[in-house]
PDB file of C-alpha atoms in Angstrom:
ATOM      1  CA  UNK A   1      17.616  10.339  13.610  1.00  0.00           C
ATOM      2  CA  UNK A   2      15.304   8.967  11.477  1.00  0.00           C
ATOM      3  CA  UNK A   3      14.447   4.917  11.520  1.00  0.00           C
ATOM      4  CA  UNK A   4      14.576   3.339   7.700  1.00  0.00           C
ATOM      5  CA  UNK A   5      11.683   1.273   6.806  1.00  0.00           C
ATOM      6  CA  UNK A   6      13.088   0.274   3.530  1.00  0.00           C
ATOM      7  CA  UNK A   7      16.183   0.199   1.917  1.00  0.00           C
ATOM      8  CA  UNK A   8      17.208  -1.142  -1.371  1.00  0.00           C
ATOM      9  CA  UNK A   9      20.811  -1.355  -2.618  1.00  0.00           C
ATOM     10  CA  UNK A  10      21.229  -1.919  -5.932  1.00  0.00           C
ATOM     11  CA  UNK A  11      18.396  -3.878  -6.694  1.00  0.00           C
ATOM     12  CA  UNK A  12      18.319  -5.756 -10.539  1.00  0.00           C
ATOM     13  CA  UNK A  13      15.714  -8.089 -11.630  1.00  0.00           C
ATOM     14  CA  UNK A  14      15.653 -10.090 -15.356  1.00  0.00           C
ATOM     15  CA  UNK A  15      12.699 -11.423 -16.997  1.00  0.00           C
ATOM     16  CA  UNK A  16      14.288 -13.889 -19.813  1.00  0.00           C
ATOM     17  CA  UNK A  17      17.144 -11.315 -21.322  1.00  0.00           C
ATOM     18  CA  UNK A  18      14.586  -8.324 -20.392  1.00  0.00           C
ATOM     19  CA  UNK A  19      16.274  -6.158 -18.024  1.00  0.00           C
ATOM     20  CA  UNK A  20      13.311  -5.032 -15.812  1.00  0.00           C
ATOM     21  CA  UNK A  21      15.168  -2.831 -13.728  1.00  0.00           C
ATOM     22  CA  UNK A  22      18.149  -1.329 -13.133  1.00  0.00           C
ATOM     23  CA  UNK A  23      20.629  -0.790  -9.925  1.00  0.00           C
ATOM     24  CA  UNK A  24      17.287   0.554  -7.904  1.00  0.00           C
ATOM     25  CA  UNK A  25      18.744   2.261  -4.996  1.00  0.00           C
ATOM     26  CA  UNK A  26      15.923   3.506  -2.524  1.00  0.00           C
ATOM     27  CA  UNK A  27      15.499   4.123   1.350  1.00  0.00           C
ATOM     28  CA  UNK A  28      12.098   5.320   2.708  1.00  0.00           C
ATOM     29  CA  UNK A  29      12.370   6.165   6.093  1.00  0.00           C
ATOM     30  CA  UNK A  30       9.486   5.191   8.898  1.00  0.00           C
ATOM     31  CA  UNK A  31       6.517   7.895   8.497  1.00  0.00           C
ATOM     32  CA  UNK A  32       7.095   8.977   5.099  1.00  0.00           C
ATOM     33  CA  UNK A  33       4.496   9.410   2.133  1.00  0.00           C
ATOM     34  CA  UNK A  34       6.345   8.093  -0.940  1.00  0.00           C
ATOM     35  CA  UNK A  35       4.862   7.674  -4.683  1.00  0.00           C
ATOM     36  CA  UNK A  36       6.552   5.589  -7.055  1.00  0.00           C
ATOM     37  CA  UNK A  37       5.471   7.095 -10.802  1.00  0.00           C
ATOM     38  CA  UNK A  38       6.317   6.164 -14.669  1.00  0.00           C
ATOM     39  CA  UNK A  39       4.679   5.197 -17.989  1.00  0.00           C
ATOM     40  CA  UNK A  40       3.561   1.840 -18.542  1.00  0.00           C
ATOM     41  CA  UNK A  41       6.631  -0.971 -18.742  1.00  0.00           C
ATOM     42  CA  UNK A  42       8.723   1.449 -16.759  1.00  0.00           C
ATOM     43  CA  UNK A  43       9.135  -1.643 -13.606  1.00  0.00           C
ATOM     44  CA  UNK A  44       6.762  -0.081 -11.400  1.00  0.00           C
ATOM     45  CA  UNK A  45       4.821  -3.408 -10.916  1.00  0.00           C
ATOM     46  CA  UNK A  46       8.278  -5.314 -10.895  1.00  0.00           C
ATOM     47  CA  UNK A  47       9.492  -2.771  -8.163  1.00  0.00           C
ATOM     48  CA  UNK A  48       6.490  -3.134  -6.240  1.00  0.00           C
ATOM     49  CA  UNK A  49       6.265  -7.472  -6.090  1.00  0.00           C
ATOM     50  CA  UNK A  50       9.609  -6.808  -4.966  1.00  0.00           C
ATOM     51  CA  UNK A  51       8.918  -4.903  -2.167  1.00  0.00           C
ATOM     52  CA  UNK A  52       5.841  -6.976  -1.066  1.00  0.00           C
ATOM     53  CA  UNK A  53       7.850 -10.066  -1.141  1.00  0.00           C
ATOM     54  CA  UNK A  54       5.889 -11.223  -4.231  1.00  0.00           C
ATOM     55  CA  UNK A  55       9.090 -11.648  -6.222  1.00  0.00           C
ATOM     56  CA  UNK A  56      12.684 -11.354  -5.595  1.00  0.00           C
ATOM     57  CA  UNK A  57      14.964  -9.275  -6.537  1.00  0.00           C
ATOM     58  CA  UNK A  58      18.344 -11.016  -8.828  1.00  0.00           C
ATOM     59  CA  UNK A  59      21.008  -9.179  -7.847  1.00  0.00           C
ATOM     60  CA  UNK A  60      21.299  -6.331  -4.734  1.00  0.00           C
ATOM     61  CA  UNK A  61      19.761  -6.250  -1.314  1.00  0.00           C
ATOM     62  CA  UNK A  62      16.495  -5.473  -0.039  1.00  0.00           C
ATOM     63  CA  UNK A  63      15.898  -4.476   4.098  1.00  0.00           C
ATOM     64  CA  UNK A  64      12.564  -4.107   5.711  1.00  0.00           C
ATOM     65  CA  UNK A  65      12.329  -2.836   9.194  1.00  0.00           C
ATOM     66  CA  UNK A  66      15.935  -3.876   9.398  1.00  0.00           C
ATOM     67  CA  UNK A  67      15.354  -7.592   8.204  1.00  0.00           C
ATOM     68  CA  UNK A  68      17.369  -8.572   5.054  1.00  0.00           C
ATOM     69  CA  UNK A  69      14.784 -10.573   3.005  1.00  0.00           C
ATOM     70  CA  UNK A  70      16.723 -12.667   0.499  1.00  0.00           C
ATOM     71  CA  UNK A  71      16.155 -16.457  -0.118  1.00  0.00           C
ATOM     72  CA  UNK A  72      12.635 -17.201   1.901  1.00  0.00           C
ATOM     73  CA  UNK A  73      10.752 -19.773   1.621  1.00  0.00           C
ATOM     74  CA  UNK A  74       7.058 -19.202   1.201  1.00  0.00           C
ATOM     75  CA  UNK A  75       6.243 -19.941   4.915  1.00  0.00           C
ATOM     76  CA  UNK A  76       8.582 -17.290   6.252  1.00  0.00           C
ATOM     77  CA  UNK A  77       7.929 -14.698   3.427  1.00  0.00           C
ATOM     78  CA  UNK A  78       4.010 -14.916   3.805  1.00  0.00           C
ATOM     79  CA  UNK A  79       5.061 -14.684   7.950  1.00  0.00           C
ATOM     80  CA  UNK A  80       6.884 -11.542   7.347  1.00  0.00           C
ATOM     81  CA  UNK A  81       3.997  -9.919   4.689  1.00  0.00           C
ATOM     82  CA  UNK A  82       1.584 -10.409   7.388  1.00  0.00           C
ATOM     83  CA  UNK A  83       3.679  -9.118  10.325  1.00  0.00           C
ATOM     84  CA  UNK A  84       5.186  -5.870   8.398  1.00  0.00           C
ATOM     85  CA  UNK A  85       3.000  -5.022   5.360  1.00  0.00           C
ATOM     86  CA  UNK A  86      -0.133  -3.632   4.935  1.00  0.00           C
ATOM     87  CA  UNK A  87      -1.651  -4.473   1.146  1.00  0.00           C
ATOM     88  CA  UNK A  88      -4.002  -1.813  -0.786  1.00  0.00           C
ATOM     89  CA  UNK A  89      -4.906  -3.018  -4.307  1.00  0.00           C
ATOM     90  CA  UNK A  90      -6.538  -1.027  -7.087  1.00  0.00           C
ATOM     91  CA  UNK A  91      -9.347  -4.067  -7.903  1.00  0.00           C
ATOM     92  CA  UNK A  92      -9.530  -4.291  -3.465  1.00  0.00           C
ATOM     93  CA  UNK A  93      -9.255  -7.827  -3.436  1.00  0.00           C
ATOM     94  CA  UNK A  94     -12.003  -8.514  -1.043  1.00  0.00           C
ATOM     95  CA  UNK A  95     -13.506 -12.299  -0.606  1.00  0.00           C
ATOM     96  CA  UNK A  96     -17.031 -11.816  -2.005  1.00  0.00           C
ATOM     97  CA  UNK A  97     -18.817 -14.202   0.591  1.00  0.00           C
ATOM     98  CA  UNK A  98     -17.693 -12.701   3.480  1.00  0.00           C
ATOM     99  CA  UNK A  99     -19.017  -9.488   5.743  1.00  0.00           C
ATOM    100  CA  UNK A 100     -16.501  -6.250   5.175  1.00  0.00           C
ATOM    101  CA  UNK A 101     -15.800  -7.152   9.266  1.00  0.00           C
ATOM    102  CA  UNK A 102     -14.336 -10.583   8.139  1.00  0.00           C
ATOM    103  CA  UNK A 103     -12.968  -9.142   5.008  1.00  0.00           C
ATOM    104  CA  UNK A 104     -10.840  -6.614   7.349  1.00  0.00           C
ATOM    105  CA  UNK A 105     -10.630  -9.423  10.373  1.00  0.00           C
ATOM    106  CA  UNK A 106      -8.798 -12.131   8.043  1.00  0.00           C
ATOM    107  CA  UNK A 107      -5.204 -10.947   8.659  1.00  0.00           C
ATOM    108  CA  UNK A 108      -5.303 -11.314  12.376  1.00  0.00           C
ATOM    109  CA  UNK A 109      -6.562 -14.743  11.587  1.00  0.00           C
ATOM    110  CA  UNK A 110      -3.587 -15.670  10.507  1.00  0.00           C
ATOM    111  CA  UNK A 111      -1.253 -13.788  13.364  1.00  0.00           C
ATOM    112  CA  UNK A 112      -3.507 -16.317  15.517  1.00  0.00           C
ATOM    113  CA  UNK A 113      -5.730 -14.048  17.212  1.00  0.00           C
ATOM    114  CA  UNK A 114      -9.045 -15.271  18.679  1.00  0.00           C
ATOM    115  CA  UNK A 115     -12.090 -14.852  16.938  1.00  0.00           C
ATOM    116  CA  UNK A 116     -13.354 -12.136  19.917  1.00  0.00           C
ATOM    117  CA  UNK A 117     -10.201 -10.264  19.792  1.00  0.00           C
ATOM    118  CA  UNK A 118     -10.405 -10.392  15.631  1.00  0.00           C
ATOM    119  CA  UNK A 119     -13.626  -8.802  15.447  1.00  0.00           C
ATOM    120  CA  UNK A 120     -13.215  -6.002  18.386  1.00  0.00           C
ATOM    121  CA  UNK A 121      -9.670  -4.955  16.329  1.00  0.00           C
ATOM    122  CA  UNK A 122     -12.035  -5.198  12.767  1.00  0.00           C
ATOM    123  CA  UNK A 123     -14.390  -3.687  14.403  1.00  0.00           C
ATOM    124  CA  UNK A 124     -12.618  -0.776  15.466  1.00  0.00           C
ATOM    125  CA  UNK A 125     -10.894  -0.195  12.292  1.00  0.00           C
ATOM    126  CA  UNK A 126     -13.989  -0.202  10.260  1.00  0.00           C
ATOM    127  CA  UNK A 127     -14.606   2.750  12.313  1.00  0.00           C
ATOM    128  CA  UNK A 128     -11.513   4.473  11.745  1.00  0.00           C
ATOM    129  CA  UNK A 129     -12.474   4.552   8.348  1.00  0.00           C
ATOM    130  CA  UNK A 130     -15.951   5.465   8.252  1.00  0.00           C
ATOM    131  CA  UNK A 131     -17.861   1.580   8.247  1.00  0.00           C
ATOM    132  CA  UNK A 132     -18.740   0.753  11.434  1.00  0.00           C
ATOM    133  CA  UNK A 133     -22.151   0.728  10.122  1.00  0.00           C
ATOM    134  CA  UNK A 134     -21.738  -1.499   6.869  1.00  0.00           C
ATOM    135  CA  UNK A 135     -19.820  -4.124   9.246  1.00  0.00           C
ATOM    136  CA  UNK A 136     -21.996  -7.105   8.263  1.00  0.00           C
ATOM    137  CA  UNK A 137     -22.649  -5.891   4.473  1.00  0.00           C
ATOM    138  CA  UNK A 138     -21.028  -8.098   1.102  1.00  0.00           C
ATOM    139  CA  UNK A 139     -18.667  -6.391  -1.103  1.00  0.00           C
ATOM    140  CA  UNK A 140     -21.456  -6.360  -3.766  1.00  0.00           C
ATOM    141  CA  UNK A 141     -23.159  -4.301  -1.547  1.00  0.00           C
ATOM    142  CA  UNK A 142     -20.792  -1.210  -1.320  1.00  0.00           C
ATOM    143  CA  UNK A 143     -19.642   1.003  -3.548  1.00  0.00           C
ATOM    144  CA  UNK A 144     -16.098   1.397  -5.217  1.00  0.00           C
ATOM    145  CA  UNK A 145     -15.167   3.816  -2.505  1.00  0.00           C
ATOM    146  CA  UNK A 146     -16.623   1.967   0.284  1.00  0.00           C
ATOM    147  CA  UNK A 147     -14.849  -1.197  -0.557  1.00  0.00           C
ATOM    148  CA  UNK A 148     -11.366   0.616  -0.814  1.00  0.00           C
ATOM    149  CA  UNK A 149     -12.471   2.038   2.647  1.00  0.00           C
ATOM    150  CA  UNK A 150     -12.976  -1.628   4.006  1.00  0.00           C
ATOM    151  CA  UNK A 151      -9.310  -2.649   2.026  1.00  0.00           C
ATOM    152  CA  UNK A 152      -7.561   0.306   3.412  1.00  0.00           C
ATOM    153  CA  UNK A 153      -8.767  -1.013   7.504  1.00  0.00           C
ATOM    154  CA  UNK A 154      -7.980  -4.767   6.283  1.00  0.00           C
ATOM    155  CA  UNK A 155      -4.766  -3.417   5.569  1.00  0.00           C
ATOM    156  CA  UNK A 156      -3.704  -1.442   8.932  1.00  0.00           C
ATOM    157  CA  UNK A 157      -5.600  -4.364  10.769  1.00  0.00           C
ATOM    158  CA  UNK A 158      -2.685  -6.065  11.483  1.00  0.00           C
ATOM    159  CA  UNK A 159      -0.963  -3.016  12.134  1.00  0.00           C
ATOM    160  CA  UNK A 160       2.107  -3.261   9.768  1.00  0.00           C
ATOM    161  CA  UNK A 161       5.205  -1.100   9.843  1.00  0.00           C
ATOM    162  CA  UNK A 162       4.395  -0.501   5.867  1.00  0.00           C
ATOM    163  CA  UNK A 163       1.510   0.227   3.547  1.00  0.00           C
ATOM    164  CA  UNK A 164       1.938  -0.638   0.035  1.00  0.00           C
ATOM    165  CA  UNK A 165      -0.904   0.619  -2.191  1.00  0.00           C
ATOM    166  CA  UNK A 166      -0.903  -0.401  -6.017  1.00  0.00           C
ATOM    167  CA  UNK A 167      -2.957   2.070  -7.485  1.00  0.00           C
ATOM    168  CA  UNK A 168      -5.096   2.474  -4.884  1.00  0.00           C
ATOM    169  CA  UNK A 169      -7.605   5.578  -6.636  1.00  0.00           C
ATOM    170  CA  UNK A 170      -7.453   3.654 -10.123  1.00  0.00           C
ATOM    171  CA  UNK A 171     -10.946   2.437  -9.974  1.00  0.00           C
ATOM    172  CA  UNK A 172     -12.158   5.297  -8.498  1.00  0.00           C
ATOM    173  CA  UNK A 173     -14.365   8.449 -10.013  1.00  0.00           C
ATOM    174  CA  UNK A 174     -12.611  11.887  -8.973  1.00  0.00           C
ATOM    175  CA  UNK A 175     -14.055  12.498  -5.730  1.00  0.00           C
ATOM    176  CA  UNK A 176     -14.180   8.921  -4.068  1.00  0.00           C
ATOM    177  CA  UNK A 177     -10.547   9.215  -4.820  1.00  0.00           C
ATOM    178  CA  UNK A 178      -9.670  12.606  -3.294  1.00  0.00           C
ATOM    179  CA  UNK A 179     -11.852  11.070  -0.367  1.00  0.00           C
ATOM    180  CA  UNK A 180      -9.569   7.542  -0.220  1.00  0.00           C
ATOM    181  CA  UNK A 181      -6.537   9.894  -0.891  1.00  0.00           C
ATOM    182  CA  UNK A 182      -7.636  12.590   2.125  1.00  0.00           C
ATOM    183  CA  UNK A 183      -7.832   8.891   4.606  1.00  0.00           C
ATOM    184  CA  UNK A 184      -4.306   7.575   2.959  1.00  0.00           C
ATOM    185  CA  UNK A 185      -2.906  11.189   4.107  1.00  0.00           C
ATOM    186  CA  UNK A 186      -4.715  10.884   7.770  1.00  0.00           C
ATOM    187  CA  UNK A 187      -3.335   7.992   7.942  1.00  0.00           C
ATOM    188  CA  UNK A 188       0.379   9.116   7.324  1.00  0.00           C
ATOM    189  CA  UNK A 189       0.157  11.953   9.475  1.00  0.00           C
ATOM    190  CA  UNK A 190      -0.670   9.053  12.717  1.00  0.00           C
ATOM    191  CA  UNK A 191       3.315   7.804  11.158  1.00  0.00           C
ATOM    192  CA  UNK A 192       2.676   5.599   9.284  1.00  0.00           C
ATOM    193  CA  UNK A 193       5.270   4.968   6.301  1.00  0.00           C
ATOM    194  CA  UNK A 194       3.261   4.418   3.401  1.00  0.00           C
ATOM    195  CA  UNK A 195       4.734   3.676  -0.373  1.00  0.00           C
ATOM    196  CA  UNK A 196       2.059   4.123  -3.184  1.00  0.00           C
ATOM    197  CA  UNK A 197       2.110   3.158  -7.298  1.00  0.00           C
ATOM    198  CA  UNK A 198       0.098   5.464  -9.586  1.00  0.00           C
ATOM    199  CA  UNK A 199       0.679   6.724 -13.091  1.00  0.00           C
ATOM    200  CA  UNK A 200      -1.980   9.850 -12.287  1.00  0.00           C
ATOM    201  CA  UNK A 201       0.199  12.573 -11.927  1.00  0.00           C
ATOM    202  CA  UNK A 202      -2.430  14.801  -9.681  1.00  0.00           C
ATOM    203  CA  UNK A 203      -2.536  11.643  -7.076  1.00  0.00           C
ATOM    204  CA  UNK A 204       0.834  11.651  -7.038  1.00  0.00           C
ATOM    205  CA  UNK A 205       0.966  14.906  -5.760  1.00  0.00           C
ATOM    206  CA  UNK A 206      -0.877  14.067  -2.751  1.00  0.00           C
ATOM    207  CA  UNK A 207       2.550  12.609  -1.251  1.00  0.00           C
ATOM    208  CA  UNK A 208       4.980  14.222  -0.350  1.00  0.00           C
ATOM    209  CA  UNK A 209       8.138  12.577  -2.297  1.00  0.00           C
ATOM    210  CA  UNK A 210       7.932  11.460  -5.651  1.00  0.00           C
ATOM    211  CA  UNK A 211      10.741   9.144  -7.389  1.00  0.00           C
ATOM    212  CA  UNK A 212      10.332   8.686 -11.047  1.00  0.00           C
ATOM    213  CA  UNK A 213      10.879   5.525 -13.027  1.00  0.00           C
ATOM    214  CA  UNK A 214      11.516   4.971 -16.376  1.00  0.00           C
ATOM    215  CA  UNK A 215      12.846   1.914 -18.583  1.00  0.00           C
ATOM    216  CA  UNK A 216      13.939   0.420 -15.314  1.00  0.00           C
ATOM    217  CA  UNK A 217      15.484   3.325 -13.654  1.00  0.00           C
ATOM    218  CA  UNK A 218      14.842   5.973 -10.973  1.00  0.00           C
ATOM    219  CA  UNK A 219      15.409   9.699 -13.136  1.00  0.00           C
ATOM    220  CA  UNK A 220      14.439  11.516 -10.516  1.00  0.00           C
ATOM    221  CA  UNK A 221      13.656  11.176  -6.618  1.00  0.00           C
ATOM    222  CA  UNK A 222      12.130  14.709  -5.271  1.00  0.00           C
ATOM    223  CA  UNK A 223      10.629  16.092  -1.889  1.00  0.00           C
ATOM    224  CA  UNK A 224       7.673  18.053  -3.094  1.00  0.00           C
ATOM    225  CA  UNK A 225       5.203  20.581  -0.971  1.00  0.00           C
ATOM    226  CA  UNK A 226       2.368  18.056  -0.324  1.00  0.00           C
ATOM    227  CA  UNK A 227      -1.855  18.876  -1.824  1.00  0.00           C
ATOM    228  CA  UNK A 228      -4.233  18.135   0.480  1.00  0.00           C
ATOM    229  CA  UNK A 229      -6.871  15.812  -0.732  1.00  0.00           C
ATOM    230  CA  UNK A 230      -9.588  17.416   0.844  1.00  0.00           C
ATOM    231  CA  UNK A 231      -8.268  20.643  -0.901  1.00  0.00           C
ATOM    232  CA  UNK A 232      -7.541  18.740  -4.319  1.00  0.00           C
ATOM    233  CA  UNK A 233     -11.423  17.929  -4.402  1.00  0.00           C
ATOM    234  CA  UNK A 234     -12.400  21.311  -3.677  1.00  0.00           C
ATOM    235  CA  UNK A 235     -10.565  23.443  -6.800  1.00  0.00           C
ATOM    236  CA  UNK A 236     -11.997  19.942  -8.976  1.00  0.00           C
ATOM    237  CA  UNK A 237     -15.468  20.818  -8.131  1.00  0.00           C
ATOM    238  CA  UNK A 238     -15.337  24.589  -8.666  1.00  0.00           C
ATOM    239  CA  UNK A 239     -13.937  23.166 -12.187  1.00  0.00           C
ATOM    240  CA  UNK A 240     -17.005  21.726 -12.858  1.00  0.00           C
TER     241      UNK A 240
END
């Protein structure tokens, strides 16, 4: 039997009289690949803050790893981010001044990890994702893909039960996203439950459910026959 990750029961959230969304029921299960899809204003974004503890959901519950978040304060909330979510953003949201091996060390920083043990575990995860050799380079001196790369081992630095990755490929050419996408999947297949946003409907397919949002409501939640990054990137260049 399966372990949830993430369940939401009826979830409702209001902006003003704006009904954002709408009785949201969703469970992703520990090791799954989900994508959450829909046109612009469909509550993607909403769903997501949600789900990251960046907002809070009005009426309905919300579980993560089987801890009922409702009603934190800040201190606890930004306690249970660190401890059981992993963050990928589409701009990477890297501090510009520091090395991409204290860019990926500054969670553990804050689960109060010494500064040896902070850069052996950055260290290491650099190298899971290719950067063990740009460890003491700036953001400005990487490209898009390479910083994703860097935000991607920031994120599983800490080792979270959950990735959350707002459009993670969105600033990314074709191929440096099939590559990010083809590490996302390598990542999933090690178990890790990972829940990605995107509105491109050929990243999407890189996952292997897909629920559908629109106007505030799920229209469709589907297991689909996951595509292979690496395999994606191959049919786009004998397009070209």
């Amino acid at each position: 039997m399966q372990n949830t990750a993430i369940s939401l029961a009826n979830v409702n959230k209001w902006f003003d009289n704006f009904h954002v969304l709408k009785d949201i029921n969703l469970t992703v299960n520990t090791g799954e690949k989900v994508v959450i899809c829909g046109p612009s204003g469909s509550g993607k974004s909403t769903l997501l803050n949600i789900l990251g503890m960046l907002d809070e959901a009005d009426l309905g519950s919300y579980t993560l790893d089987g801890k009922h978040i409702k009603n934190l304060n800040e201190k606890v909330a930004a306690k249970y981010r660190n401890q059981f979510l992993g963050f990928i953003f589409q701009s990477f949201n890297l501090i510009n001044y520091k090395t991409a091996l204290d860019n990926v060390a500054m969670p553990l920083y804050y689960q109060g990890l010494k500064r040896a043990q902070r850069m052996e575990k950055a260290h290491h995860y650099l190298e899971k994702v290719g950067l063990a050799n740009w460890a003491t380079h700036l953001p400005s001196e990487l490209s898009g893909g390479q910083k994703q790369r860097v935000a991607i081992a920031r994120a599983l630095a800490s080792d979270p039960k959950v990735l959350l990755a707002d459009e993670p490929t969105g600033a990314l050419d074709t191929q440096t996203s099939c590559e990010v996408m083809e590490l996302i999947q390598q990542i999933n297949d090690e178990g890790k439950t990972i829940l990605l946003v995107t509105h491109e409907d050929d990243i999407a397919h890189m996952t292997k459910r897909i629920v559908k949002l629109k106007d505030g409501l799920i229209i469709d939640d589907t297991q689909v026959t996951q595509v292979r990054a690496f395999d994606a990137l191959g049919k786009a260049q004998q397009n070209v």
